[in-house]
mmCIF file of C-alpha atoms in Angstrom:
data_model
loop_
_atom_site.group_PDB
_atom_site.id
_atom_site.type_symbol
_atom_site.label_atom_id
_atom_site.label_comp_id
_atom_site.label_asym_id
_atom_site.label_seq_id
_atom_site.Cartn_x
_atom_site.Cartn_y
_atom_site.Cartn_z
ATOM 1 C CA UNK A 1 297.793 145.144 -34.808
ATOM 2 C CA UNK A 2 297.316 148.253 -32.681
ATOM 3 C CA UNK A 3 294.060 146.725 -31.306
ATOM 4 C CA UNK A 4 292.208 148.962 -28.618
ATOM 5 C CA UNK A 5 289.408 147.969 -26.508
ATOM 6 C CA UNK A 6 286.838 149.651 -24.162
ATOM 7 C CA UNK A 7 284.371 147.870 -21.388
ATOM 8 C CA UNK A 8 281.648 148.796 -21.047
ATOM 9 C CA UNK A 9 280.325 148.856 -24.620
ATOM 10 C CA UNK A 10 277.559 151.132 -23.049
ATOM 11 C CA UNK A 11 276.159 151.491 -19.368
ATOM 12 C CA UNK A 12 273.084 153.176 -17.977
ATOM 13 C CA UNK A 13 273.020 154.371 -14.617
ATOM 14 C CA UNK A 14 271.057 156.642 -11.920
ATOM 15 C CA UNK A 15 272.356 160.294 -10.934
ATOM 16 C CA UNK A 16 274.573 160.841 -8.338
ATOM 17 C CA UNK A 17 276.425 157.214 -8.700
ATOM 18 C CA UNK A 18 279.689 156.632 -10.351
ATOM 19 C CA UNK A 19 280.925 154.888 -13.585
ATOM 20 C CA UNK A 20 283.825 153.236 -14.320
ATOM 21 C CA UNK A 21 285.052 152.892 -17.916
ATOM 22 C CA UNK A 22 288.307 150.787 -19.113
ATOM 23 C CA UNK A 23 290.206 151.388 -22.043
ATOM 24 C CA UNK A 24 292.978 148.730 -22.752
ATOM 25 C CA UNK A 25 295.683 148.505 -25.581
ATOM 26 C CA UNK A 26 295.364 144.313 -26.512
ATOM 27 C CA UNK A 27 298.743 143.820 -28.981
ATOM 28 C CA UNK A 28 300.581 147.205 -27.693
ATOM 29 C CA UNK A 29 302.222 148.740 -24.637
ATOM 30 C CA UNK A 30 300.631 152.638 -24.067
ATOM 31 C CA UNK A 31 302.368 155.076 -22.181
ATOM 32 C CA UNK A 32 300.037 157.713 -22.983
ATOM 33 C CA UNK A 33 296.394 157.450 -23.510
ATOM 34 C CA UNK A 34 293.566 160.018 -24.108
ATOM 35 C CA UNK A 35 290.109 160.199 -23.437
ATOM 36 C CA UNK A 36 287.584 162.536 -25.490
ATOM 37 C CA UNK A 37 284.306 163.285 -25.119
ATOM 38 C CA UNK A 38 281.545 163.008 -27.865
ATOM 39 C CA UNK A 39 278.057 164.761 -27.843
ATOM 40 C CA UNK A 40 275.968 163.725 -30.412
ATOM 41 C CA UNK A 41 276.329 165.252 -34.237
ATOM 42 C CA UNK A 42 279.437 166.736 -32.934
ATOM 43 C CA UNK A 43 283.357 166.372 -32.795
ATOM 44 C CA UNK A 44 285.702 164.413 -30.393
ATOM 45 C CA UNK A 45 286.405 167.011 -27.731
ATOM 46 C CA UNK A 46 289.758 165.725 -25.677
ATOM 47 C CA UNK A 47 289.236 165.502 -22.207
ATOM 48 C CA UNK A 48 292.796 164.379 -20.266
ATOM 49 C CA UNK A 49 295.733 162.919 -21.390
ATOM 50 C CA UNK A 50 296.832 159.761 -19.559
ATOM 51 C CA UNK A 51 300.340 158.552 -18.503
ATOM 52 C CA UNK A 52 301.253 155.206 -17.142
ATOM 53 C CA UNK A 53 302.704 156.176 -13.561
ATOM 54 C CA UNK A 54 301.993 159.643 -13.414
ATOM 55 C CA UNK A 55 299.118 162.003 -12.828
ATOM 56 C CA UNK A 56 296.347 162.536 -15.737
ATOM 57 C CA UNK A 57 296.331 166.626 -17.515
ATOM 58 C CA UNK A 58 293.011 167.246 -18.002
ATOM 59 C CA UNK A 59 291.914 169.884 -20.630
ATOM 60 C CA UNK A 60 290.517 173.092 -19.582
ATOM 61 C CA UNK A 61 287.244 173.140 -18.185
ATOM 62 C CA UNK A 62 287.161 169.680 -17.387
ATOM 63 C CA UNK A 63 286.741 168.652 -13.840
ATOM 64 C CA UNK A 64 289.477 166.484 -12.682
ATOM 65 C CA UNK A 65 287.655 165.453 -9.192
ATOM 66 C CA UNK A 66 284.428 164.552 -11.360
ATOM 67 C CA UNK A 67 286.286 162.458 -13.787
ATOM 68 C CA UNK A 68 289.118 160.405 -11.987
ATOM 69 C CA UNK A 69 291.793 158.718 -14.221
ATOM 70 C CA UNK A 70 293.850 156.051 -13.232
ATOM 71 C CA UNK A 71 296.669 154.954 -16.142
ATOM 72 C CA UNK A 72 298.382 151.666 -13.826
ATOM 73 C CA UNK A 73 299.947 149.811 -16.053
ATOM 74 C CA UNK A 74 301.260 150.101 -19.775
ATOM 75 C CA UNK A 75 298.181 148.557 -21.332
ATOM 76 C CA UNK A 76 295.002 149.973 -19.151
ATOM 77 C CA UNK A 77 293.609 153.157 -18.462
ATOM 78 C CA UNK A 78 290.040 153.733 -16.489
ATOM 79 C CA UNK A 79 288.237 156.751 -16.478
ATOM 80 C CA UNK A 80 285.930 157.078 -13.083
ATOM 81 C CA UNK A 81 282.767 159.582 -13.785
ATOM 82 C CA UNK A 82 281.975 160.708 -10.172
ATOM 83 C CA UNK A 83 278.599 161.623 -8.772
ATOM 84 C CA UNK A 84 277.481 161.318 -12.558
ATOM 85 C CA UNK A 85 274.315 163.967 -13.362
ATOM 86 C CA UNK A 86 272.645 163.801 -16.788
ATOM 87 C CA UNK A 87 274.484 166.284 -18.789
ATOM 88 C CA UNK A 88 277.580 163.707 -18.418
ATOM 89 C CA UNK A 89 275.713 161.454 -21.094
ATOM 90 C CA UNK A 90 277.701 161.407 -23.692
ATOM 91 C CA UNK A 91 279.776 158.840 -25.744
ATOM 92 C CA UNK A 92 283.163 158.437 -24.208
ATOM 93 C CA UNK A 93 286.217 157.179 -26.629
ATOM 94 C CA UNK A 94 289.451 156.516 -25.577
ATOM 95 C CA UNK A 95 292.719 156.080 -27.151
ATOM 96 C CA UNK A 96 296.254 154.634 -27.032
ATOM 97 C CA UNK A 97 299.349 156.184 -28.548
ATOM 98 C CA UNK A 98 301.569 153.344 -30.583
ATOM 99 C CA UNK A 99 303.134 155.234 -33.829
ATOM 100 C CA UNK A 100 300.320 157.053 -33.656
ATOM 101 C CA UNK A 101 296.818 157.206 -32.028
ATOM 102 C CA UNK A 102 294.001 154.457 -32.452
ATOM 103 C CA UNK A 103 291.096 154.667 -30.874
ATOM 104 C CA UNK A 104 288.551 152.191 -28.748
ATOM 105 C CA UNK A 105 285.158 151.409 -30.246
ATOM 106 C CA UNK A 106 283.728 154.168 -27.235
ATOM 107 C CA UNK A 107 281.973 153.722 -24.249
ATOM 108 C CA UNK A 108 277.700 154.962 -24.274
ATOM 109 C CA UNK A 109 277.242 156.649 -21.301
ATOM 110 C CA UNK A 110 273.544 157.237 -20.169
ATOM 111 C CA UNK A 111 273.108 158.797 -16.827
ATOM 112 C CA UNK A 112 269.165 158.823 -15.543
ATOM 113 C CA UNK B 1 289.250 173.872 -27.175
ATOM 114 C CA UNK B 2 290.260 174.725 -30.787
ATOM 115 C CA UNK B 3 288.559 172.449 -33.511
ATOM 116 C CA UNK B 4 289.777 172.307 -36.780
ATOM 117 C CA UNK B 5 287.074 173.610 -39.852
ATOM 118 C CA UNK B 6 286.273 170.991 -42.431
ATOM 119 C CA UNK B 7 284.291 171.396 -45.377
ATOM 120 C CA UNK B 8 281.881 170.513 -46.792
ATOM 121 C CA UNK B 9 279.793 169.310 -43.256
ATOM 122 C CA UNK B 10 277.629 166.718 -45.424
ATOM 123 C CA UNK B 11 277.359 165.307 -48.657
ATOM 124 C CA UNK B 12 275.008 163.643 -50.703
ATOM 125 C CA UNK B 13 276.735 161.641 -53.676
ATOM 126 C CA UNK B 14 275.689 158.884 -56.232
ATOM 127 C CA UNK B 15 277.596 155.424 -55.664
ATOM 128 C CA UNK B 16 280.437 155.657 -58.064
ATOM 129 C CA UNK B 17 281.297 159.621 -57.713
ATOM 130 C CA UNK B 18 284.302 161.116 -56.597
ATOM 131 C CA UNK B 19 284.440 162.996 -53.328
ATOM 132 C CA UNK B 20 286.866 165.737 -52.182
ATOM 133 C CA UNK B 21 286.296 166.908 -48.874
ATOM 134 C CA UNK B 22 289.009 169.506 -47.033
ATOM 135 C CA UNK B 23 290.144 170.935 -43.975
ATOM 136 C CA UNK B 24 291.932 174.091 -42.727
ATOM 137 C CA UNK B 25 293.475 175.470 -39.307
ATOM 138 C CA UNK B 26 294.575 179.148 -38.287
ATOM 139 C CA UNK B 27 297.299 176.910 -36.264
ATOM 140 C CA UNK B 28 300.170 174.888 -37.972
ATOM 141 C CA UNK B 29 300.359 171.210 -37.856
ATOM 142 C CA UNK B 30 303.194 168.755 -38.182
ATOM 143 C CA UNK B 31 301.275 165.929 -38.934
ATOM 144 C CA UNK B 32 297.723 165.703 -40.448
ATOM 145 C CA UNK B 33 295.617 162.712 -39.889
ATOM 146 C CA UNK B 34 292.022 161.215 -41.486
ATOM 147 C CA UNK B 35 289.783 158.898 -39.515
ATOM 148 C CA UNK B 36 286.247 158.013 -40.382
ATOM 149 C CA UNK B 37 283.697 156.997 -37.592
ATOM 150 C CA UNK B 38 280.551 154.807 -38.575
ATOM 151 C CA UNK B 39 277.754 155.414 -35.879
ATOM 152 C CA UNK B 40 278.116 154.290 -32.197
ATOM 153 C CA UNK B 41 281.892 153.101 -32.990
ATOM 154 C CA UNK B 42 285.216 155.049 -32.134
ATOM 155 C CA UNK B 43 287.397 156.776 -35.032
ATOM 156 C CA UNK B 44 288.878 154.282 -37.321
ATOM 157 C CA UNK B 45 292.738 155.779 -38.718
ATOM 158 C CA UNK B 46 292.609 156.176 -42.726
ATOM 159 C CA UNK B 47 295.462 157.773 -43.567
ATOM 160 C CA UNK B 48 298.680 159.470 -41.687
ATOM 161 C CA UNK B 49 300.705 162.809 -43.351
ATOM 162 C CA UNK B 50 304.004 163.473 -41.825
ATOM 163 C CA UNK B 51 305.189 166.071 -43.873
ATOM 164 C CA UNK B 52 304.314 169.207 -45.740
ATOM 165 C CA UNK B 53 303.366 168.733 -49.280
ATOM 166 C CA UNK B 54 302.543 164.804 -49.018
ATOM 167 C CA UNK B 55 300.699 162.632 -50.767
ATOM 168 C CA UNK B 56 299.688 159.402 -50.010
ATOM 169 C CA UNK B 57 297.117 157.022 -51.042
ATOM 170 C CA UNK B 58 295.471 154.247 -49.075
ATOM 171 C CA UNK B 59 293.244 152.027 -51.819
ATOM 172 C CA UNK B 60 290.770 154.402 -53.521
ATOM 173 C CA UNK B 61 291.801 157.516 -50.732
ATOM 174 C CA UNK B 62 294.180 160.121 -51.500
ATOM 175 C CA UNK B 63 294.786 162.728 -48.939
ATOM 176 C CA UNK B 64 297.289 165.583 -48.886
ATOM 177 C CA UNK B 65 299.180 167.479 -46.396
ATOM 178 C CA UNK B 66 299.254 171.237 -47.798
ATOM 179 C CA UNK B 67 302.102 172.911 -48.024
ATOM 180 C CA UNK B 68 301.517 175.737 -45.599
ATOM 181 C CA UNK B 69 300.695 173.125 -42.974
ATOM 182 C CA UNK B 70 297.722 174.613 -42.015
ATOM 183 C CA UNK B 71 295.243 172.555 -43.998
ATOM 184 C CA UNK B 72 294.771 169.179 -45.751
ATOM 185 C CA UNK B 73 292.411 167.304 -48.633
ATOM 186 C CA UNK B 74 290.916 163.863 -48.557
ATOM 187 C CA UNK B 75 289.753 162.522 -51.656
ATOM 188 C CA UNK B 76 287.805 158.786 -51.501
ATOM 189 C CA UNK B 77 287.494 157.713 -55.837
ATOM 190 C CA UNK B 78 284.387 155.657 -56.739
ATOM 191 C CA UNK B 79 282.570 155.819 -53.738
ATOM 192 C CA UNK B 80 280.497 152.919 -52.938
ATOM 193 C CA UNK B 81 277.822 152.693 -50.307
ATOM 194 C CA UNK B 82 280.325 151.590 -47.251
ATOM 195 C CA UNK B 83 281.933 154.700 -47.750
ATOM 196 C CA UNK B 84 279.108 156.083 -45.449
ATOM 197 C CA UNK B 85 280.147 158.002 -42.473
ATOM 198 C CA UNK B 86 281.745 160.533 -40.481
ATOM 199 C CA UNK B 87 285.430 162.140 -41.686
ATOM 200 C CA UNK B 88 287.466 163.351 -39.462
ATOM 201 C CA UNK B 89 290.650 165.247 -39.917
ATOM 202 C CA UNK B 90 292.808 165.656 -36.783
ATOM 203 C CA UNK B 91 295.854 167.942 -36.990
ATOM 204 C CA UNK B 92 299.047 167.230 -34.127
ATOM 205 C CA UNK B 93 301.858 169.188 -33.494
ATOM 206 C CA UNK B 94 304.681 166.959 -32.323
ATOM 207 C CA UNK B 95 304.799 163.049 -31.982
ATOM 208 C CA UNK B 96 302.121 160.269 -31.458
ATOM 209 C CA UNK B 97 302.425 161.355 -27.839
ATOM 210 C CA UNK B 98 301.304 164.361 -28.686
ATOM 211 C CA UNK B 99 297.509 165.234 -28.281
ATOM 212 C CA UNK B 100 295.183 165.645 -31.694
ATOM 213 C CA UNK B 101 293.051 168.844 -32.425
ATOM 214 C CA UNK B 102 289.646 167.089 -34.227
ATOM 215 C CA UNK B 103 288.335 168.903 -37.312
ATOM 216 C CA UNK B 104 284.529 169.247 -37.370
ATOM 217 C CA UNK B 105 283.691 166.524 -39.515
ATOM 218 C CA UNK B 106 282.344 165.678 -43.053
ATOM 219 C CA UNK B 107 279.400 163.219 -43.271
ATOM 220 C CA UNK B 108 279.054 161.299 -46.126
ATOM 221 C CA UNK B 109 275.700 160.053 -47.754
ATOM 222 C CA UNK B 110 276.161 157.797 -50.593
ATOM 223 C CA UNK B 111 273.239 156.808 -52.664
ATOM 224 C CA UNK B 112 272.753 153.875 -54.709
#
């Protein structure tokens, strides 16, 4: 159980266009979900916190126009990378909270 | 944000060792958790520590939850070469909900 999914496994795509990544709990219902940020050789760095209905909170520093989330129902969350520029490559994870957190197998993210 | 300190940042082992690996936080934590990442794949949950002073074992891991709350131990017996990979520790301070603060992770090398 506690099964979490991501699509796209990876995605390449030119500057300037926008990226859509979905993160979706398969055996669970989420109320909250997170999405972090991973560079490589480093940590997960927590981006926003998700919750079904309401409004994402987005860590500090992290631009909430540039990276839209969107938490609709209890078992998907998308995060939307606007206007995407290289320095947004990066390996994007996601997360749903059952007793605790599990995580999605991550999103590649390579921005040309 | 804050990132928790883990130590030591790599190791090189023979198949069959013991490893210890540890982390600490200037912050308190009500519940310490241990994932380990393999490359291009999200966090995979090892063990969970609800309460100060615990120990619990999953198969050949041990980890502990110190007592001042601030830092925590994994220990992985008889290491064999799947044991490869990143360790995380990730300290929270309230519930699942509740967002996790990543350590800085341990790689582990094992050698046959």
């Amino acid at each position: 159980g506690a099964v979490v999914s991501q699509h796209p496994s990876w995605v390449i795509c030119k500057s300037g266009t926008s990226v859509k990544i979905e993160c979706r709990s398969l055996d669970f219902q989420a109320t909250t979900m997170f999405w972090y940020r991973q560079f490589p050789k480093q940590s997960l760095m927590l981006m926003a916190t998700s919750n079904e209905g309401s409004k994402a909170t987005y860590e500090q520093g992290v631009e909430k126009d540039k990276f839209l989330i969107n938490h609709a129902s209890l078992t998907l969350s998308t995060l939307t990378v606007t206007s995407a520029h290289p320095e947004d490559s990066s390996f994007y994870i996601c997360s749903a909270r059952w007793d605790t957190q599990y995580f999605g197998p991550g999103t590649r993210l390579t921005v040309l | 944000g804050q990132q928790l300190n883990q130590s030591p940042q790599s190791m090189f082992i023979q198949e069959g060792e013991d490893v210890s690996m540890n982390c600490t936080s200037s912050s308190i934590f009500n519940t310490w958790l241990w994932y380990k990442q393999d490359p291009g794949e999200g966090p995979v949950l090892l063990i969970a520590l609800y309460k100060a002073g615990e120990l619990t074992s999953n198969g050949r891991l041990t980890a502990q939850f110190g007592i001042t709350r601030k830092d925590s131990f994994l220990n992985i017996s008889a290491s064999i070469p799947s044991d490869v990979g990143i360790y995380f520790c990730a300290g929270q301070l309230g519930g699942g909900g509740n967002k996790l603060t990543f350590g800085t992770g341990t790689q582990l090398k094992v050698e046959l």
